[in-house]
PDB file of N, CA and C in Angstrom:
ATOM      1  N   MET A   1      -0.213 -16.005  -2.188  1.00 47.00           N
ATOM      2  CA  MET A   1      -0.756 -14.671  -2.399  1.00 47.00           C
ATOM      3  C   MET A   1      -2.243 -14.681  -2.029  1.00 47.00           C
ATOM      4  N   PRO A   2      -2.719 -13.650  -1.333  1.00 50.00           N
ATOM      5  CA  PRO A   2      -4.120 -13.591  -0.923  1.00 50.00           C
ATOM      6  C   PRO A   2      -5.036 -13.465  -2.133  1.00 50.00           C
ATOM      7  N   THR A   3      -6.236 -13.964  -1.989  1.00 51.00           N
ATOM      8  CA  THR A   3      -7.220 -13.826  -3.056  1.00 51.00           C
ATOM      9  C   THR A   3      -7.909 -12.472  -2.969  1.00 51.00           C
ATOM     10  N   THR A   4      -8.182 -11.883  -4.125  1.00 57.00           N
ATOM     11  CA  THR A   4      -8.866 -10.589  -4.150  1.00 57.00           C
ATOM     12  C   THR A   4     -10.247 -10.741  -4.767  1.00 57.00           C
ATOM     13  N   ALA A   5     -10.746 -11.972  -4.884  1.00 62.00           N
ATOM     14  CA  ALA A   5     -12.054 -12.223  -5.476  1.00 62.00           C
ATOM     15  C   ALA A   5     -13.123 -11.408  -4.755  1.00 62.00           C
ATOM     16  N   GLY A   6     -13.888 -10.680  -5.517  1.00 67.00           N
ATOM     17  CA  GLY A   6     -14.982  -9.888  -4.956  1.00 67.00           C
ATOM     18  C   GLY A   6     -14.570  -8.525  -4.425  1.00 67.00           C
ATOM     19  N   LEU A   7     -13.276  -8.226  -4.411  1.00 69.00           N
ATOM     20  CA  LEU A   7     -12.811  -6.931  -3.922  1.00 69.00           C
ATOM     21  C   LEU A   7     -12.558  -5.988  -5.094  1.00 69.00           C
ATOM     22  N   PRO A   8     -12.695  -4.677  -4.879  1.00 70.00           N
ATOM     23  CA  PRO A   8     -12.382  -3.739  -5.956  1.00 70.00           C
ATOM     24  C   PRO A   8     -10.904  -3.798  -6.323  1.00 70.00           C
ATOM     25  N   GLU A   9     -10.591  -3.457  -7.555  1.00 77.00           N
ATOM     26  CA  GLU A   9      -9.204  -3.406  -8.008  1.00 77.00           C
ATOM     27  C   GLU A   9      -8.456  -2.310  -7.257  1.00 77.00           C
ATOM     28  N   PRO A  10      -7.163  -2.507  -6.984  1.00 75.00           N
ATOM     29  CA  PRO A  10      -6.368  -1.431  -6.381  1.00 75.00           C
ATOM     30  C   PRO A  10      -6.315  -0.219  -7.315  1.00 75.00           C
ATOM     31  N   ALA A  11      -6.048   0.930  -6.758  1.00 81.00           N
ATOM     32  CA  ALA A  11      -5.937   2.155  -7.550  1.00 81.00           C
ATOM     33  C   ALA A  11      -4.883   1.983  -8.636  1.00 81.00           C
ATOM     34  N   SER A  12      -5.149   2.560  -9.806  1.00 81.00           N
ATOM     35  CA  SER A  12      -4.171   2.520 -10.896  1.00 81.00           C
ATOM     36  C   SER A  12      -4.259   3.830 -11.673  1.00 81.00           C
ATOM     37  N   GLU A  13      -3.153   4.198 -12.294  1.00 83.00           N
ATOM     38  CA  GLU A  13      -3.110   5.453 -13.040  1.00 83.00           C
ATOM     39  C   GLU A  13      -4.260   5.508 -14.042  1.00 83.00           C
ATOM     40  N   GLY A  14      -4.867   6.696 -14.170  1.00 80.00           N
ATOM     41  CA  GLY A  14      -5.955   6.898 -15.114  1.00 80.00           C
ATOM     42  C   GLY A  14      -7.306   6.445 -14.603  1.00 80.00           C
ATOM     43  N   ASP A  15      -7.405   6.112 -13.314  1.00 81.00           N
ATOM     44  CA  ASP A  15      -8.667   5.615 -12.764  1.00 81.00           C
ATOM     45  C   ASP A  15      -9.575   6.717 -12.224  1.00 81.00           C
ATOM     46  N   GLY A  16      -9.188   7.971 -12.409  1.00 82.00           N
ATOM     47  CA  GLY A  16     -10.001   9.079 -11.921  1.00 82.00           C
ATOM     48  C   GLY A  16      -9.567   9.609 -10.567  1.00 82.00           C
ATOM     49  N   ASN A  17      -8.643   8.929  -9.899  1.00 83.00           N
ATOM     50  CA  ASN A  17      -8.101   9.435  -8.642  1.00 83.00           C
ATOM     51  C   ASN A  17      -7.132  10.576  -8.923  1.00 83.00           C
ATOM     52  N   ASP A  18      -6.736  11.275  -7.882  1.00 89.00           N
ATOM     53  CA  ASP A  18      -5.895  12.463  -8.000  1.00 89.00           C
ATOM     54  C   ASP A  18      -4.408  12.106  -8.031  1.00 89.00           C
ATOM     55  N   TRP A  19      -3.947  11.466  -9.121  1.00 93.00           N
ATOM     56  CA  TRP A  19      -2.544  11.105  -9.298  1.00 93.00           C
ATOM     57  C   TRP A  19      -1.742  12.358  -9.611  1.00 93.00           C
ATOM     58  N   ALA A  20      -0.513  12.411  -9.154  1.00 93.00           N
ATOM     59  CA  ALA A  20       0.351  13.567  -9.404  1.00 93.00           C
ATOM     60  C   ALA A  20       1.796  13.106  -9.525  1.00 93.00           C
ATOM     61  N   GLU A  21       2.609  13.894 -10.181  1.00 95.00           N
ATOM     62  CA  GLU A  21       4.043  13.607 -10.277  1.00 95.00           C
ATOM     63  C   GLU A  21       4.655  13.788  -8.890  1.00 95.00           C
ATOM     64  N   GLY A  22       5.400  12.807  -8.444  1.00 95.00           N
ATOM     65  CA  GLY A  22       6.029  12.904  -7.133  1.00 95.00           C
ATOM     66  C   GLY A  22       6.914  11.709  -6.869  1.00 95.00           C
ATOM     67  N   THR A  23       7.396  11.603  -5.655  1.00 96.00           N
ATOM     68  CA  THR A  23       8.270  10.499  -5.264  1.00 96.00           C
ATOM     69  C   THR A  23       7.482   9.500  -4.446  1.00 96.00           C
ATOM     70  N   CYS A  24       7.564   8.234  -4.854  1.00 95.00           N
ATOM     71  CA  CYS A  24       6.898   7.161  -4.118  1.00 95.00           C
ATOM     72  C   CYS A  24       7.591   6.984  -2.764  1.00 95.00           C
ATOM     73  N   PHE A  25       6.810   6.979  -1.703  1.00 94.00           N
ATOM     74  CA  PHE A  25       7.316   6.850  -0.344  1.00 94.00           C
ATOM     75  C   PHE A  25       7.963   5.491  -0.120  1.00 94.00           C
ATOM     76  N   TYR A  26       7.582   4.505  -0.911  1.00 92.00           N
ATOM     77  CA  TYR A  26       8.021   3.127  -0.694  1.00 92.00           C
ATOM     78  C   TYR A  26       9.203   2.732  -1.563  1.00 92.00           C
ATOM     79  N   CYS A  27       9.126   2.956  -2.879  1.00 95.00           N
ATOM     80  CA  CYS A  27      10.228   2.542  -3.761  1.00 95.00           C
ATOM     81  C   CYS A  27      11.217   3.675  -4.026  1.00 95.00           C
ATOM     82  N   GLY A  28      10.807   4.921  -3.769  1.00 95.00           N
ATOM     83  CA  GLY A  28      11.698   6.056  -3.919  1.00 95.00           C
ATOM     84  C   GLY A  28      11.815   6.617  -5.324  1.00 95.00           C
ATOM     85  N   TYR A  29      11.116   6.009  -6.289  1.00 95.00           N
ATOM     86  CA  TYR A  29      11.178   6.517  -7.660  1.00 95.00           C
ATOM     87  C   TYR A  29      10.270   7.726  -7.832  1.00 95.00           C
ATOM     88  N   LYS A  30      10.664   8.627  -8.726  1.00 96.00           N
ATOM     89  CA  LYS A  30       9.844   9.792  -9.041  1.00 96.00           C
ATOM     90  C   LYS A  30       8.981   9.439 -10.251  1.00 96.00           C
ATOM     91  N   LEU A  31       7.662   9.384 -10.052  1.00 94.00           N
ATOM     92  CA  LEU A  31       6.705   9.026 -11.083  1.00 94.00           C
ATOM     93  C   LEU A  31       5.309   9.439 -10.634  1.00 94.00           C
ATOM     94  N   GLN A  32       4.275   8.944 -11.255  1.00 94.00           N
ATOM     95  CA  GLN A  32       2.918   9.260 -10.836  1.00 94.00           C
ATOM     96  C   GLN A  32       2.620   8.550  -9.525  1.00 94.00           C
ATOM     97  N   VAL A  33       2.157   9.300  -8.537  1.00 95.00           N
ATOM     98  CA  VAL A  33       1.862   8.741  -7.216  1.00 95.00           C
ATOM     99  C   VAL A  33       0.483   9.189  -6.754  1.00 95.00           C
ATOM    100  N   LEU A  34      -0.022   8.481  -5.767  1.00 93.00           N
ATOM    101  CA  LEU A  34      -1.319   8.771  -5.173  1.00 93.00           C
ATOM    102  C   LEU A  34      -1.156   8.811  -3.657  1.00 93.00           C
ATOM    103  N   TYR A  35      -1.827   9.747  -3.000  1.00 94.00           N
ATOM    104  CA  TYR A  35      -1.790   9.828  -1.538  1.00 94.00           C
ATOM    105  C   TYR A  35      -2.417   8.559  -0.966  1.00 94.00           C
ATOM    106  N   VAL A  36      -1.701   7.885  -0.057  1.00 92.00           N
ATOM    107  CA  VAL A  36      -2.209   6.643   0.529  1.00 92.00           C
ATOM    108  C   VAL A  36      -2.420   6.731   2.034  1.00 92.00           C
ATOM    109  N   GLY A  37      -2.050   7.832   2.644  1.00 93.00           N
ATOM    110  CA  GLY A  37      -2.288   7.974   4.072  1.00 93.00           C
ATOM    111  C   GLY A  37      -1.129   8.632   4.783  1.00 93.00           C
ATOM    112  N   THR A  38      -1.212   8.641   6.089  1.00 95.00           N
ATOM    113  CA  THR A  38      -0.197   9.256   6.911  1.00 95.00           C
ATOM    114  C   THR A  38       0.590   8.173   7.636  1.00 95.00           C
ATOM    115  N   ILE A  39       1.895   8.302   7.601  1.00 93.00           N
ATOM    116  CA  ILE A  39       2.785   7.383   8.308  1.00 93.00           C
ATOM    117  C   ILE A  39       3.176   8.045   9.623  1.00 93.00           C
ATOM    118  N   HIS A  40       3.015   7.310  10.724  1.00 95.00           N
ATOM    119  CA  HIS A  40       3.363   7.834  12.049  1.00 95.00           C
ATOM    120  C   HIS A  40       4.548   7.068  12.611  1.00 95.00           C
ATOM    121  N   VAL A  41       5.510   7.794  13.103  1.00 94.00           N
ATOM    122  CA  VAL A  41       6.625   7.231  13.852  1.00 94.00           C
ATOM    123  C   VAL A  41       6.705   8.033  15.145  1.00 94.00           C
ATOM    124  N   PRO A  42       7.411   7.559  16.140  1.00 95.00           N
ATOM    125  CA  PRO A  42       7.453   8.299  17.405  1.00 95.00           C
ATOM    126  C   PRO A  42       7.834   9.770  17.212  1.00 95.00           C
ATOM    127  N   GLY A  43       6.929  10.650  17.584  1.00 96.00           N
ATOM    128  CA  GLY A  43       7.178  12.085  17.555  1.00 96.00           C
ATOM    129  C   GLY A  43       7.022  12.758  16.205  1.00 96.00           C
ATOM    130  N   MET A  44       6.696  12.007  15.147  1.00 97.00           N
ATOM    131  CA  MET A  44       6.587  12.602  13.815  1.00 97.00           C
ATOM    132  C   MET A  44       5.518  11.896  12.990  1.00 97.00           C
ATOM    133  N   ALA A  45       5.095  12.578  11.938  1.00 97.00           N
ATOM    134  CA  ALA A  45       4.174  11.993  10.970  1.00 97.00           C
ATOM    135  C   ALA A  45       4.474  12.609   9.609  1.00 97.00           C
ATOM    136  N   ALA A  46       4.194  11.865   8.557  1.00 95.00           N
ATOM    137  CA  ALA A  46       4.409  12.370   7.201  1.00 95.00           C
ATOM    138  C   ALA A  46       3.324  11.821   6.291  1.00 95.00           C
ATOM    139  N   GLN A  47       2.940  12.631   5.306  1.00 95.00           N
ATOM    140  CA  GLN A  47       1.997  12.165   4.295  1.00 95.00           C
ATOM    141  C   GLN A  47       2.734  11.197   3.373  1.00 95.00           C
ATOM    142  N   ALA A  48       2.109  10.080   3.059  1.00 95.00           N
ATOM    143  CA  ALA A  48       2.739   9.079   2.207  1.00 95.00           C
ATOM    144  C   ALA A  48       2.040   9.009   0.861  1.00 95.00           C
ATOM    145  N   PHE A  49       2.836   8.937  -0.182  1.00 95.00           N
ATOM    146  CA  PHE A  49       2.349   8.804  -1.544  1.00 95.00           C
ATOM    147  C   PHE A  49       2.986   7.556  -2.131  1.00 95.00           C
ATOM    148  N   ALA A  50       2.244   6.802  -2.943  1.00 95.00           N
ATOM    149  CA  ALA A  50       2.776   5.572  -3.510  1.00 95.00           C
ATOM    150  C   ALA A  50       2.436   5.478  -4.992  1.00 95.00           C
ATOM    151  N   CYS A  51       3.315   4.799  -5.729  1.00 94.00           N
ATOM    152  CA  CYS A  51       3.083   4.559  -7.155  1.00 94.00           C
ATOM    153  C   CYS A  51       2.139   3.365  -7.311  1.00 94.00           C
ATOM    154  N   GLU A  52       1.705   3.131  -8.536  1.00 92.00           N
ATOM    155  CA  GLU A  52       0.759   2.050  -8.806  1.00 92.00           C
ATOM    156  C   GLU A  52       1.300   0.683  -8.357  1.00 92.00           C
ATOM    157  N   GLY A  53       2.542   0.382  -8.681  1.00 92.00           N
ATOM    158  CA  GLY A  53       3.125  -0.904  -8.296  1.00 92.00           C
ATOM    159  C   GLY A  53       3.182  -1.085  -6.798  1.00 92.00           C
ATOM    160  N   CYS A  54       3.590  -0.052  -6.085  1.00 93.00           N
ATOM    161  CA  CYS A  54       3.692  -0.147  -4.622  1.00 93.00           C
ATOM    162  C   CYS A  54       2.314  -0.205  -3.978  1.00 93.00           C
ATOM    163  N   ILE A  55       1.328   0.457  -4.560  1.00 91.00           N
ATOM    164  CA  ILE A  55      -0.043   0.352  -4.036  1.00 91.00           C
ATOM    165  C   ILE A  55      -0.505  -1.090  -4.116  1.00 91.00           C
ATOM    166  N   ARG A  56      -0.199  -1.767  -5.208  1.00 90.00           N
ATOM    167  CA  ARG A  56      -0.586  -3.184  -5.339  1.00 90.00           C
ATOM    168  C   ARG A  56       0.101  -4.042  -4.273  1.00 90.00           C
ATOM    169  N   VAL A  57       1.367  -3.761  -3.995  1.00 91.00           N
ATOM    170  CA  VAL A  57       2.085  -4.493  -2.948  1.00 91.00           C
ATOM    171  C   VAL A  57       1.446  -4.216  -1.585  1.00 91.00           C
ATOM    172  N   LEU A  58       1.114  -2.958  -1.316  1.00 89.00           N
ATOM    173  CA  LEU A  58       0.484  -2.601  -0.041  1.00 89.00           C
ATOM    174  C   LEU A  58      -0.868  -3.286   0.120  1.00 89.00           C
ATOM    175  N   VAL A  59      -1.656  -3.343  -0.946  1.00 87.00           N
ATOM    176  CA  VAL A  59      -2.951  -4.028  -0.891  1.00 87.00           C
ATOM    177  C   VAL A  59      -2.742  -5.500  -0.540  1.00 87.00           C
ATOM    178  N   ASP A  60      -1.771  -6.136  -1.182  1.00 86.00           N
ATOM    179  CA  ASP A  60      -1.475  -7.538  -0.863  1.00 86.00           C
ATOM    180  C   ASP A  60      -1.067  -7.704   0.597  1.00 86.00           C
ATOM    181  N   MET A  61      -0.275  -6.763   1.105  1.00 86.00           N
ATOM    182  CA  MET A  61       0.163  -6.832   2.502  1.00 86.00           C
ATOM    183  C   MET A  61      -1.023  -6.693   3.458  1.00 86.00           C
ATOM    184  N   VAL A  62      -1.952  -5.798   3.146  1.00 84.00           N
ATOM    185  CA  VAL A  62      -3.133  -5.611   3.987  1.00 84.00           C
ATOM    186  C   VAL A  62      -3.992  -6.867   3.965  1.00 84.00           C
ATOM    187  N   LEU A  63      -4.188  -7.449   2.768  1.00 83.00           N
ATOM    188  CA  LEU A  63      -4.979  -8.676   2.671  1.00 83.00           C
ATOM    189  C   LEU A  63      -4.329  -9.812   3.456  1.00 83.00           C
ATOM    190  N   GLU A  64      -3.011  -9.953   3.328  1.00 81.00           N
ATOM    191  CA  GLU A  64      -2.301 -10.997   4.069  1.00 81.00           C
ATOM    192  C   GLU A  64      -2.436 -10.772   5.575  1.00 81.00           C
ATOM    193  N   GLY A  65      -2.321  -9.512   6.010  1.00 75.00           N
ATOM    194  CA  GLY A  65      -2.480  -9.198   7.427  1.00 75.00           C
ATOM    195  C   GLY A  65      -3.875  -9.525   7.929  1.00 75.00           C
ATOM    196  N   ALA A  66      -4.886  -9.235   7.116  1.00 74.00           N
ATOM    197  CA  ALA A  66      -6.260  -9.542   7.509  1.00 74.00           C
ATOM    198  C   ALA A  66      -6.460 -11.042   7.610  1.00 74.00           C
ATOM    199  N   MET A  67      -5.901 -11.796   6.666  1.00 72.00           N
ATOM    200  CA  MET A  67      -6.021 -13.252   6.701  1.00 72.00           C
ATOM    201  C   MET A  67      -5.269 -13.825   7.892  1.00 72.00           C
ATOM    202  N   THR A  68      -4.097 -13.292   8.202  1.00 70.00           N
ATOM    203  CA  THR A  68      -3.316 -13.763   9.344  1.00 70.00           C
ATOM    204  C   THR A  68      -4.078 -13.512  10.634  1.00 70.00           C
ATOM    205  N   LYS A  69      -4.692 -12.343  10.733  1.00 63.00           N
ATOM    206  CA  LYS A  69      -5.463 -12.018  11.932  1.00 63.00           C
ATOM    207  C   LYS A  69      -6.624 -12.988  12.095  1.00 63.00           C
ATOM    208  N   ASP A  70      -7.278 -13.333  10.966  1.00 58.00           N
ATOM    209  CA  ASP A  70      -8.394 -14.274  11.025  1.00 58.00           C
ATOM    210  C   ASP A  70      -7.950 -15.653  11.497  1.00 58.00           C
ATOM    211  N   ARG A  71      -6.703 -16.039  11.185  1.00 60.00           N
ATOM    212  CA  ARG A  71      -6.176 -17.349  11.575  1.00 60.00           C
ATOM    213  C   ARG A  71      -5.536 -17.306  12.953  1.00 60.00           C
ATOM    214  N   GLY A  72      -5.385 -16.143  13.499  1.00 58.00           N
ATOM    215  CA  GLY A  72      -4.660 -15.980  14.746  1.00 58.00           C
ATOM    216  C   GLY A  72      -3.250 -15.495  14.434  1.00 58.00           C
ATOM    217  N   TRP A  73      -2.723 -14.646  15.258  1.00 54.00           N
ATOM    218  CA  TRP A  73      -1.404 -14.071  15.000  1.00 54.00           C
ATOM    219  C   TRP A  73      -0.339 -15.149  15.055  1.00 54.00           C
ATOM    220  N   ARG A  74       0.629 -15.045  14.168  1.00 58.00           N
ATOM    221  CA  ARG A  74       1.765 -15.957  14.173  1.00 58.00           C
ATOM    222  C   ARG A  74       3.016 -15.163  13.845  1.00 58.00           C
ATOM    223  N   ARG A  75       4.121 -15.643  14.332  1.00 59.00           N
ATOM    224  CA  ARG A  75       5.389 -14.978  14.035  1.00 59.00           C
ATOM    225  C   ARG A  75       5.856 -15.371  12.641  1.00 59.00           C
ATOM    226  N   LEU A  76       6.184 -14.379  11.826  1.00 59.00           N
ATOM    227  CA  LEU A  76       6.676 -14.648  10.481  1.00 59.00           C
ATOM    228  C   LEU A  76       8.152 -14.948  10.524  1.00 59.00           C
ATOM    229  N   ALA A  77       8.596 -15.890   9.721  1.00 58.00           N
ATOM    230  CA  ALA A  77      10.017 -16.230   9.654  1.00 58.00           C
ATOM    231  C   ALA A  77      10.809 -15.060   9.109  1.00 58.00           C
ATOM    232  N   ALA A  78      11.970 -14.814   9.677  1.00 52.00           N
ATOM    233  CA  ALA A  78      12.810 -13.692   9.231  1.00 52.00           C
ATOM    234  C   ALA A  78      13.565 -14.057   7.977  1.00 52.00           C
TER     235      ALA A  78
END
């Protein structure tokens, strides 16, 4: 797991952000979600909202991607 030392904590419910009742784009559950950006696929785009747990997973994925890029791209095992 990537280290988050020195980085701000991921968004969490009650942190002052604009959380709202909705469906998480990632896990599909209906709960408190936060807008995390726009997802683009060929010919379409959609606003994405994620719950606290999925935001933490996304942050870890971004950190891992940044670390992988720093080490040079490698193919991940399937």
